[in-house]
XYZ file of C-alpha atoms in Angstrom:
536
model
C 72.027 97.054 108.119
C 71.420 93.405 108.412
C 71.155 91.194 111.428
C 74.899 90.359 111.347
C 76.065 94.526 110.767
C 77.668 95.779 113.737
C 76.223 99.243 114.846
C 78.013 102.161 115.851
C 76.620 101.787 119.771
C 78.166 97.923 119.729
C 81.433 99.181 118.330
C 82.679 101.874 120.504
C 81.027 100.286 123.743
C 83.596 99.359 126.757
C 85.526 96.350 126.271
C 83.171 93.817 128.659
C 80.275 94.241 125.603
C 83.109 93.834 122.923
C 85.479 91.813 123.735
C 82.879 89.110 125.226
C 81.804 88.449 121.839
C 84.998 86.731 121.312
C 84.984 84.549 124.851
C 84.719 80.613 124.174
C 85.336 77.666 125.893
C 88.950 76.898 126.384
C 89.276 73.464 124.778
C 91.789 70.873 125.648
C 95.063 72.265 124.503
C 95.067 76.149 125.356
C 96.950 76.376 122.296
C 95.285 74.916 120.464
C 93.378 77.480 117.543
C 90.136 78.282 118.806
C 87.392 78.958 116.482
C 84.787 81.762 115.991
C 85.227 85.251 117.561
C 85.312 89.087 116.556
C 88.703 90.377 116.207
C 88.600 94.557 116.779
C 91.733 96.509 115.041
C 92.928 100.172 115.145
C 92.840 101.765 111.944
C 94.517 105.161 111.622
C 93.546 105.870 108.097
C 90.418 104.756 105.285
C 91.654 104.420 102.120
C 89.393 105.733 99.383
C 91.029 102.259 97.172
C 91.360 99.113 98.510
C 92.576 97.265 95.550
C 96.093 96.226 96.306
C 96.393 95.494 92.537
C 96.052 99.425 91.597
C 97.609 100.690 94.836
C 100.751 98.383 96.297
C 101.031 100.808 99.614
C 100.732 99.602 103.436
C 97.277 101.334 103.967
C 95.569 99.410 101.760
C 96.732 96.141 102.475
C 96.060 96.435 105.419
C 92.833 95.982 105.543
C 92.238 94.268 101.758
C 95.355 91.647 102.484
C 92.992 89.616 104.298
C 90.483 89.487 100.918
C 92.905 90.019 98.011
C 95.790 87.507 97.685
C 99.252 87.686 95.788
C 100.971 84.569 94.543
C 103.245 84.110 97.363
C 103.757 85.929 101.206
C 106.974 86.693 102.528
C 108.087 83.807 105.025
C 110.665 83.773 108.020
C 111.682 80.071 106.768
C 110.394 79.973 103.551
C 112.601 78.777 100.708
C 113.922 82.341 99.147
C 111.979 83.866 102.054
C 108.513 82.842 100.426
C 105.216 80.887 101.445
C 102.607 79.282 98.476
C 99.742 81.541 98.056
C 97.432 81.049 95.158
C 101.075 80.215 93.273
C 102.760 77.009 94.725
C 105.649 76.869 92.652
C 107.830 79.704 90.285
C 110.438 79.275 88.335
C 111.952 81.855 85.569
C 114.185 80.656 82.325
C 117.933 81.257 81.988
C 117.841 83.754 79.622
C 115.372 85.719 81.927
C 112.462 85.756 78.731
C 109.465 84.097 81.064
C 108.393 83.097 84.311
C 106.588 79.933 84.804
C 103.625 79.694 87.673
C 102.126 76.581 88.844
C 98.955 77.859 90.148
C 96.776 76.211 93.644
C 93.598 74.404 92.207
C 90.392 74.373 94.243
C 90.481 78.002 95.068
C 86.991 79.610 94.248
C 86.671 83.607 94.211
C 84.346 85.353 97.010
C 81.349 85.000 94.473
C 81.964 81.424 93.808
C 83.359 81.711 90.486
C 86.632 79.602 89.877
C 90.475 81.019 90.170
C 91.968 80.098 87.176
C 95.632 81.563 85.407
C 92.955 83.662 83.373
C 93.359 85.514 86.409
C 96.493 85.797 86.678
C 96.952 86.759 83.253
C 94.368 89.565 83.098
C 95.712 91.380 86.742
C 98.857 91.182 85.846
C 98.723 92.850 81.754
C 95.991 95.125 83.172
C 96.585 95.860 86.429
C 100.166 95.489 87.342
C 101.797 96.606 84.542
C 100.193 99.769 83.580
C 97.891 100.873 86.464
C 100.076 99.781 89.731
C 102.282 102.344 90.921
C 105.700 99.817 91.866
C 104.301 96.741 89.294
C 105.196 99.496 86.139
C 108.729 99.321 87.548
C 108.903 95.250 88.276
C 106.638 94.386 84.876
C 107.540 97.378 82.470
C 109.174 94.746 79.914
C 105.709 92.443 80.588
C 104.787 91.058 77.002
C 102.356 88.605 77.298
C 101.066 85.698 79.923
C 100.374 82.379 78.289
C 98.119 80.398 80.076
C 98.540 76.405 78.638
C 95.839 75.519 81.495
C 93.957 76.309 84.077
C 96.558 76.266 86.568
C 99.538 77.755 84.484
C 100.745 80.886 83.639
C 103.413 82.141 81.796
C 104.958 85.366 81.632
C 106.687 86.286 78.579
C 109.237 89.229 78.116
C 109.929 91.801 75.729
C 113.642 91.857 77.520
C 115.198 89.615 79.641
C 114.517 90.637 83.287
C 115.824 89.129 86.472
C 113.185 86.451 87.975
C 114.951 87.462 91.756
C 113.817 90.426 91.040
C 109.993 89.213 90.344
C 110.348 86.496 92.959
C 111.380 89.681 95.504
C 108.233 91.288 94.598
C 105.531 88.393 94.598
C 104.477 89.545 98.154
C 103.939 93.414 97.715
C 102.891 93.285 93.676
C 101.146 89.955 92.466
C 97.664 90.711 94.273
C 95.237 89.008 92.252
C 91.597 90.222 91.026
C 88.758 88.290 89.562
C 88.952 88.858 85.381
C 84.948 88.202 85.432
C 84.628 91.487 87.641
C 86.922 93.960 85.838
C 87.035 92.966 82.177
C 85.379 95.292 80.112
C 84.718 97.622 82.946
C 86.567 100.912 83.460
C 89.399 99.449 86.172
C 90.277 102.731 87.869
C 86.287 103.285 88.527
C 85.173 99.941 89.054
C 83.146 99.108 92.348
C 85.175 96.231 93.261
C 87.923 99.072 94.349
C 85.956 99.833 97.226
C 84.652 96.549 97.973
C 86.947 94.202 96.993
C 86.636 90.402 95.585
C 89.331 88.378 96.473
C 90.635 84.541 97.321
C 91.233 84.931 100.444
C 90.101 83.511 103.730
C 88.198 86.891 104.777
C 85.749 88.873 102.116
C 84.570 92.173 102.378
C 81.288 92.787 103.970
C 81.014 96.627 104.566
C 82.957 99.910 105.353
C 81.123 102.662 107.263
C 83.025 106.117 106.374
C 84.706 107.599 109.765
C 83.904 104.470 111.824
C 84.666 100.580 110.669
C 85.672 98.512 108.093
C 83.931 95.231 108.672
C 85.256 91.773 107.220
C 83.713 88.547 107.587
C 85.087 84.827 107.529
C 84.615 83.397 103.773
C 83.595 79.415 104.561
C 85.101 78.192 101.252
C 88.628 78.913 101.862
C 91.128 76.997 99.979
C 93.030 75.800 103.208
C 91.143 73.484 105.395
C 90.064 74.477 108.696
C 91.080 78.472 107.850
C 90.269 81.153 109.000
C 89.362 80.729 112.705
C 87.939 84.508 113.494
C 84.343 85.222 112.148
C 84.976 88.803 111.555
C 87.488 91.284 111.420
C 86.235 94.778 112.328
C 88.549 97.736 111.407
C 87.460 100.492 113.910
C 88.694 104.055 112.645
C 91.333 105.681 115.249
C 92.784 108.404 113.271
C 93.817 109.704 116.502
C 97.193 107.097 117.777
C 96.312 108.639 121.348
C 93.090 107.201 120.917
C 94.503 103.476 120.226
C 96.060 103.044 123.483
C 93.293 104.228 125.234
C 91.177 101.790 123.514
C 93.661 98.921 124.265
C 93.571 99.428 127.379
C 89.815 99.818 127.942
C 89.660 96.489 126.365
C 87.209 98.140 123.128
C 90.269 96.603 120.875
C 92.233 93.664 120.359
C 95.152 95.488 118.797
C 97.167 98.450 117.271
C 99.289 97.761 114.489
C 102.056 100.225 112.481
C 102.779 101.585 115.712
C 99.141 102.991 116.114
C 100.398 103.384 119.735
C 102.487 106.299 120.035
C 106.316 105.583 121.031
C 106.294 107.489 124.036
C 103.240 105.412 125.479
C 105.166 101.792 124.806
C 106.835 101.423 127.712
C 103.818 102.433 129.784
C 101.558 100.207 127.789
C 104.080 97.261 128.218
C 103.735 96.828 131.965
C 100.041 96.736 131.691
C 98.480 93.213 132.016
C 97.367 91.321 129.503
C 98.546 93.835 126.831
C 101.616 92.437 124.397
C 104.677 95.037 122.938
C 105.607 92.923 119.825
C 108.360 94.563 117.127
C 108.370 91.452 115.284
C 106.654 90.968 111.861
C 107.812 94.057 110.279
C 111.101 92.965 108.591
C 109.778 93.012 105.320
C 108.298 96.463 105.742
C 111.472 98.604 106.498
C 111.039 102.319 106.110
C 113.585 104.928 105.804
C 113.674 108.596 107.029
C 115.115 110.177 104.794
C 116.360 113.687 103.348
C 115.357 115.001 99.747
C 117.506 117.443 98.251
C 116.598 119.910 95.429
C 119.656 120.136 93.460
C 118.135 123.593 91.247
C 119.259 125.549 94.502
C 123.141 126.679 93.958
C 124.235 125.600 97.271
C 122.439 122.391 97.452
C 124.206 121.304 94.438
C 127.238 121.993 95.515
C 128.752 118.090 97.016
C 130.425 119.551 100.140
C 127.138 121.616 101.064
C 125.481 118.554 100.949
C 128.297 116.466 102.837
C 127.751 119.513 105.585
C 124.519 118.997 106.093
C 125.043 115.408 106.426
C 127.666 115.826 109.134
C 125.349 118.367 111.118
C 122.545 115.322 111.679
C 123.369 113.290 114.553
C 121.650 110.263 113.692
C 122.209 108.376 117.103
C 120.786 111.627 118.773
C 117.411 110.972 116.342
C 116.759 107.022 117.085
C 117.243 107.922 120.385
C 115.219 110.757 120.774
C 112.718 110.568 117.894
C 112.098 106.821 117.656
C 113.161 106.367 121.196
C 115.169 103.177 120.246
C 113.271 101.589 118.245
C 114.988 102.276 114.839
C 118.305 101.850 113.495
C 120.936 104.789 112.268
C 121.196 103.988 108.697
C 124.275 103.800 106.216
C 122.748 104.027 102.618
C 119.864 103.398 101.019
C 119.489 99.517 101.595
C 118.643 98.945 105.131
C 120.588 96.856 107.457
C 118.081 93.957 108.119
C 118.128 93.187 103.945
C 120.271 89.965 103.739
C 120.631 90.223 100.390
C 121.722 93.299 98.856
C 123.288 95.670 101.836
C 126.283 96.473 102.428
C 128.238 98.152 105.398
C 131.405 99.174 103.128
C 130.223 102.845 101.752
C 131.380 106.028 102.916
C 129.669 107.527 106.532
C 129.651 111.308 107.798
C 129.594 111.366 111.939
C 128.514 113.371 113.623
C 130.446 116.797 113.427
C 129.338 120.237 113.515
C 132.889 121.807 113.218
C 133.770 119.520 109.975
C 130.276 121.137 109.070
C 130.916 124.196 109.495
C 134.485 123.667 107.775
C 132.935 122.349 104.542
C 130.484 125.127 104.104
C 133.117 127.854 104.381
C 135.189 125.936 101.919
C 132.357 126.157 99.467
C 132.284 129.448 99.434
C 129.193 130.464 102.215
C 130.788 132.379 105.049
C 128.029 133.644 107.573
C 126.823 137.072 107.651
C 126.605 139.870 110.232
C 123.267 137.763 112.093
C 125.508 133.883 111.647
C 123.703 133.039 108.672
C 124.820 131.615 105.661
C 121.926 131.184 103.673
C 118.228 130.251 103.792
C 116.265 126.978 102.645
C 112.224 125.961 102.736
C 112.333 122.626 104.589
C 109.393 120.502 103.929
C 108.833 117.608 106.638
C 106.299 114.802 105.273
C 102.956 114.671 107.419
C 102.705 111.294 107.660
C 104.450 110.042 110.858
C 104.754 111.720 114.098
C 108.365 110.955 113.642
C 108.997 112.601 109.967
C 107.296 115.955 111.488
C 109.878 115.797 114.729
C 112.450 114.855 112.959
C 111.785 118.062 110.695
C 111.964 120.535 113.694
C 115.135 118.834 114.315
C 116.790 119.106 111.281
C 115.708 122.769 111.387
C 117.744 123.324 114.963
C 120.535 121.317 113.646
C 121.106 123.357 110.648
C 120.918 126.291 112.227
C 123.934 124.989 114.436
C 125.532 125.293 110.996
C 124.432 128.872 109.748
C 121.839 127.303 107.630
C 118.224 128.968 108.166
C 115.268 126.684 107.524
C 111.665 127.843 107.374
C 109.800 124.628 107.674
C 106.738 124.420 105.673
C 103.970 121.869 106.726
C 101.088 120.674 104.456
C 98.738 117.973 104.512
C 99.329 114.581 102.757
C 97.850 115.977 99.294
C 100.007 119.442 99.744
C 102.837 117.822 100.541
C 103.011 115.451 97.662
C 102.226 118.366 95.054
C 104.779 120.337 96.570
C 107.699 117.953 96.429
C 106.760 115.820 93.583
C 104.948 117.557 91.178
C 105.439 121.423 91.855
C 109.361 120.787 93.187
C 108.578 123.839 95.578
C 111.082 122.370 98.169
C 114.894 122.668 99.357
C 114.551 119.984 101.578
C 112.212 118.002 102.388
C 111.340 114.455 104.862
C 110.239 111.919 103.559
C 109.766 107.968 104.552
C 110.182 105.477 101.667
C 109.484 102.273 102.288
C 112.589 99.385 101.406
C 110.319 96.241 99.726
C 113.187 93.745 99.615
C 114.776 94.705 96.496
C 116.233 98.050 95.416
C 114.512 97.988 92.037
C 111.550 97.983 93.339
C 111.163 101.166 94.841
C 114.790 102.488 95.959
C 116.570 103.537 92.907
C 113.726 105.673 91.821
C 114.690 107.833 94.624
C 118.093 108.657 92.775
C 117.421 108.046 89.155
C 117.296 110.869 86.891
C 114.408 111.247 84.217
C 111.565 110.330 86.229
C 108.167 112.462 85.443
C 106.947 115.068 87.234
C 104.339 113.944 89.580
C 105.295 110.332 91.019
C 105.731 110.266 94.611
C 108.761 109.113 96.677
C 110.771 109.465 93.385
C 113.745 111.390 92.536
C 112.447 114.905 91.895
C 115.122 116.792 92.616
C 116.457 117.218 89.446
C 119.356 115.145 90.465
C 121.754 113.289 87.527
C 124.387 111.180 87.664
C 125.151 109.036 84.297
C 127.033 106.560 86.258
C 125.120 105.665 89.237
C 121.530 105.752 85.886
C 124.069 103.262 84.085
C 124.472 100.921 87.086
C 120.706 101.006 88.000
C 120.166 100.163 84.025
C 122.876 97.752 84.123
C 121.547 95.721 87.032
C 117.889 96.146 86.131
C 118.739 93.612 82.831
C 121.584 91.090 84.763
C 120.042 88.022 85.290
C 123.075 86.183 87.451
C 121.992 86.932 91.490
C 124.980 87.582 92.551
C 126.459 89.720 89.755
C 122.989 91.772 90.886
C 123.589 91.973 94.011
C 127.474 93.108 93.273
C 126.063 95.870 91.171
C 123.457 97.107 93.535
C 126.443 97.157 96.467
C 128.363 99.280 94.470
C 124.906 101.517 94.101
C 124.967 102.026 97.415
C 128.217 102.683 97.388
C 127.855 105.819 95.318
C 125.038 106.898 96.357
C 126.640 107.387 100.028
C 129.531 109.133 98.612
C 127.412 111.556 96.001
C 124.721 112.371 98.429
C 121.350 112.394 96.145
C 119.827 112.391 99.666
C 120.553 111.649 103.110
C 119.434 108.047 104.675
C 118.881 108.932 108.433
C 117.551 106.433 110.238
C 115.416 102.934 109.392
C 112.564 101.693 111.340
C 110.071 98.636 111.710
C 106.557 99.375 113.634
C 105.403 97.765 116.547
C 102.174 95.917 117.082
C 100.436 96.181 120.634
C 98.017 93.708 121.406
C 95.675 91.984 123.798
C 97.190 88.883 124.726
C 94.549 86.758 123.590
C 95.452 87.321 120.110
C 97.795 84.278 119.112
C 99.534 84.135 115.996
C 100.828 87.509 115.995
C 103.896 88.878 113.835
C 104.300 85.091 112.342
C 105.420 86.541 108.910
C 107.906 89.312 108.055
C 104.722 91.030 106.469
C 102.633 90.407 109.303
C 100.336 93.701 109.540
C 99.611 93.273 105.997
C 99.271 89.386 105.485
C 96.114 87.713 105.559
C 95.743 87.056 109.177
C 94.108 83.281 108.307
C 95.925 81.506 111.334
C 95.326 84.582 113.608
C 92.394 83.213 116.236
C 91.458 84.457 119.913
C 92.123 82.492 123.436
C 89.349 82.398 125.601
C-alpha cells in the first residue's frame, strides 16, 4: 500500500491513535470550518457496485455519493426542494417533449478530463435509461439528448412526460459518469464500477474487502475552498452492535442508517460528546410494508385481506419495534411528502373481533385446533425491524385463526423467493418512498411487471382502474392535476388492499460531536458530505 494507505492495525486501533489524526488547532471562530482531518464511518454493508448510475439504492450511495454527482441534491430551502449540482438550472417545455439543462462549467472529472453535456448525454441514454433499475421507470420515453454546447443538454421525448416528475428524481437518478471511461467498454463489467470516477469533491482511492473503503479529498473541486476532510474512511461494521461500541471507544466518528441499534439510542444519547440526530433523512422515507400473493384463494378474497389489516396494531409496532421513532402509516405515500399525500383514504384500527368477523363472513370458520387456514410468511432480512416485525405479524395472525410458518432467507433467497419464484403468502418488505410515487411506489401495485424485479408488484395482483390512473398520471403534465390523480391512487389502493402500509420510518445518525455539518440536507447520509469538516 502506499505511504498515505491506512493499514488494518491504524484502523481498528482505540480512538486516542484514530481520532488524533483529526485534532487541529481551533482557529478563531470555533465554527468556523476547519480544514484537514480523517473522518471514520460505520459501514454495515460493501457493495459489490458502486456506480450510482447502474444501481440508484442507499448502499451504494453511500459511500460513491461523495465521488459520483447527480445534477441536483435535495435541499431543505431549495427552490422545488433542490440545490445546483453539476446542473444549475432545469427547465422542461409545456408540452412535456424535452428538458433543458444548463450545465456548471469549470468542473474537471477525477482524472482531469473536462465535464461536458457529452456527459450527460451518454449516462443518461446508456446508463439511466436502460441499465438503472428506477431511471427505466423515470426515462423509459428518453429519445435523445441534444447537446448545442458544452454546457447544454437537452432531453428529447418520444412522449410527453411530466418534468416534476424528472425534477423529483434529479437527486436519486441523474448520477453522472465520465463518457471517456465507459464508451465502448462493456458498462455492466467495467472497472470504474468498483472504483468509481466522479465530479465530486472526494475520489476513490481504495476498498479493502471485509475492512474499509478509503476516500480521499480531490484538490480540484469545482467549489472553492471544498471539501475540508482529507479522507473519508468507510470501516466495515456489519455487526450494528459493533457501531456503538466503536462510537463510544472513540475508533469512529459516526453511524449512519441507524447503524446503532434502536434499543441502544437512548443509552448512547446521554453519553458525552456523542450526538442522536434523526434529521437528514426526509428524503429517504421507507415503508414496512405487507406483500400479498393474490394466487392463494383466501388472500384474494378483499375482506381476508381487510382482516388481516385490522389484526396489525400499528401503534403497538412503532412503539415496540421502532421504539418511536417511526410513524403508523395510512397508504402508500408517506406522511412527511408535501406534495402528493393525502390523509383522506380509508383506515382499518386496530380490531381483532372486526377481524375475526370478516374472516367468518368470507367463508373460513376455524377448525377443531382454532385454525382457519395456513400461510408461508416471508419477513425481508434486511432490517432488524422487518425480521421483528415478521414474528409479530405471525402472533397477531394467529390471534385471528390464521397460522403462519415464517420462512427466513438471506438477502439473495429472499429476493428469488418473492420476486422471481413468487414462493410467498406474505411477505415484509421495506420500499423506500423517493419523493414521487412514479418513481418507485406504483410498481408495488401495478399489474404486468416481469418476473424478477425487486420491490415490485409480484403478487399477481390486477386492478384496471387503479393501472389506468397510474398510466393516466404517468403522461399529465399539469402538477396539480398529478398530484390529484396520484391522491386518488392512494385512495384506492387503501380501500383495495394490494398490500398493507404499516408503519414509515427515517434513520438516525449518531455521531461524535466534533462532526459539524451533520443532517444539513434531506439526503444527508447519501449526499456528498463536501461541507462536513471536524472541530478540534
Amino acid at each position: 500500500m502506499s505511504s498515505s494507505g491506512v493499514s488494518r492495525r491504524v484502523l481498528l486501533q482505540g480512538g486516542t491513535a484514530l481520532l488524533a489524526s483529526t485534532a487541529l488547532p481551533r482557529i478563531a471562530s470555533a465554527e468556523e470550518p476547519q480544514r484537514g482531518g480523517r473522518l471514520v464511518v460505520a459501514a454495515d454493508s460493501e457493495p459489490r457496485n458502486l456506480n450510482p448510475a447502474i444501481v440508484a439504492s442507499n448502499g451504494v450511495f453511500f459511500v460513491s455519493s461523495k465521488v459520483v454527482e447527480p445534477l441536483a441534491e435535495a435541499s431543505f430551502d431549495g427552490k422545488e426542494g433542490l440545490s445546483p449540482r453539476l446542473a444549475l438550472a432545469w427547465e422542461g417545455a409545456p408540452d412535456g417533449r424535452s428538458a433543458t439543462f444548463k450545465l456548471r462549467s469549470g468542473v474537471k472529472w477525477h482524472d482531469a478530463k473536462p465535464f461536458t453535456s457529452a456527459d450527460v448525454a451518454f449516462s443518461a441514454l446508456n446508463l439511466w435509461k436502460p441499465l438503472q433499475n428506477l431511471g427505466r421507470v423515470v426515462f423509459k420515453d428518453l429519445e435523445t439528448v441534444e447537446t448545442p454546447d458544452d454546457h447544454t443538454a437537452v432531453f428529447r421525448f418520444a412522449s410527453p412526460t411530466p418534468f416534476q416528475l424528472i425534477r423529483n428524481a434529479l437527486p436519486a437518478l441523474t448520477s453522472v459518469v465520465p463518457k471517456h471511461v465507459y464508451d465502448g467498454t462493456d458498462i455492466a463489467t467495467n472497472p470504474a464500477n468498483i472504483a468509481p470516477i466522479g465530479t465530486g469533491p472526494y475520489r476513490f482511492a481504495e476498498h479493502r474487502a471485509g475492512e474499509f473503503y478509503r476516500l480521499e479529498r480531490y484538490a480540484d473541486y469545482w467549489q472553492e475552498r471544498e471539501p475540508y476532510l482529507d479522507e473519508i474512511i468507510y470501516r466495515v461494521l456489519p455487526d450494528r452492535a459493533a457501531a456503538a461500541g466503536a462510537l463510544e471507544a472513540e475508533e469512529i466518528h459516526l453511524a449512519a442508517f441507524s447503524a446503532v441499534p434502536l434499543a441502544d439510542l437512548d443509552r448512547i444519547s446521554k453519553v458525552p460528546g456523542i450526538d442522536v440526530v434523526t434529521r437528514g433523512y426526509e428524503a429517504l422515507t421507507y415503508q414496512l410494508v405487507v406483500e400479498i400473493n393474490h394466487r392463494r384463494k383466501e388472500l384474494a378474497d378483499l375482506r381476508v385481506r381487510q382482516a388481516i389489516a385490522h389484526a396489525i396494531d400499528k401503534e403497538f409496532v412503532v412503539k415496540t419495534i421502532f421504539l418511536g421513532y417511526a410513524a403508523a402509516a395510512t397508504g402508500p405515500v408517506p406522511r412527511n411528502d408535501k406534495q402528493f399525500y393525502t390523509p383522506d383514504v380509508p383506515t382499518y384500527a386496530f380490531d381483532v373481533a372486526k377481524a375475526n368477523a370478516l374472516l367468518d363472513e368470507a367463508g373460513y370458520p376455524r377448525g377443531a385446533d382454532g385454525t382457519r387456514f395456513r400461510l408461508k410468511l416471508l419477513p425481508a432480512p434486511y432490517f432488524n425491524e422487518t425480521r421483528q416485525f415478521g414474528d409479530y405479524l405471525r402472533q397477531a395472525l394467529a390471534q385471528i385463526g390464521i397460522a403462519a410458518e415464517l420462512v427466513n432467507n438471506d438477502s439473495a433467497g429472499h429476493q428469488k423467493a418473492v420476486y422471481t419464484d413468487h414462493a410467498f403468502d406474505l411477505a415484509v418488505a421495506p420500499p423506500v418512498f423517493r419523493g414521487d410515487p412514479a418513481i418507485s411506489t406504483t410498481i408495488l401495485v401495478e399489474s404486468g411487471i416481469p418476473a424478477g424485479v425487486p420491490f415490485s408488484n409480484q403478487g399477481g395482483y390486477a386492478n384496471r382502474e387503479l393501472d389506468g390512473i397510474i398510466t393516466e398520471a404517468a403522461q399529465t403534465l399539469d402538477p396539480q392535476a398529478r398530484i390529484a390523480l396520484y391522491r386518488d391512487f392512494q385512495a384506492k389502493v387503501a380501500a383495495d388492499l394490494p398490500l398493507i402500509n404499516v408503519a414509515e420510518w427515517g434513520f438516525t445518525t449518531v455521531a461524535r460531536s466534533v462532526v459539524r455539518n451533520v443532517s444539513n440536507n434531506p439526503r444527508w447520509a447519501v449526499s456528498n458530505w463536501a461541507d462536513t469538516w471536524l472541530a478540534a
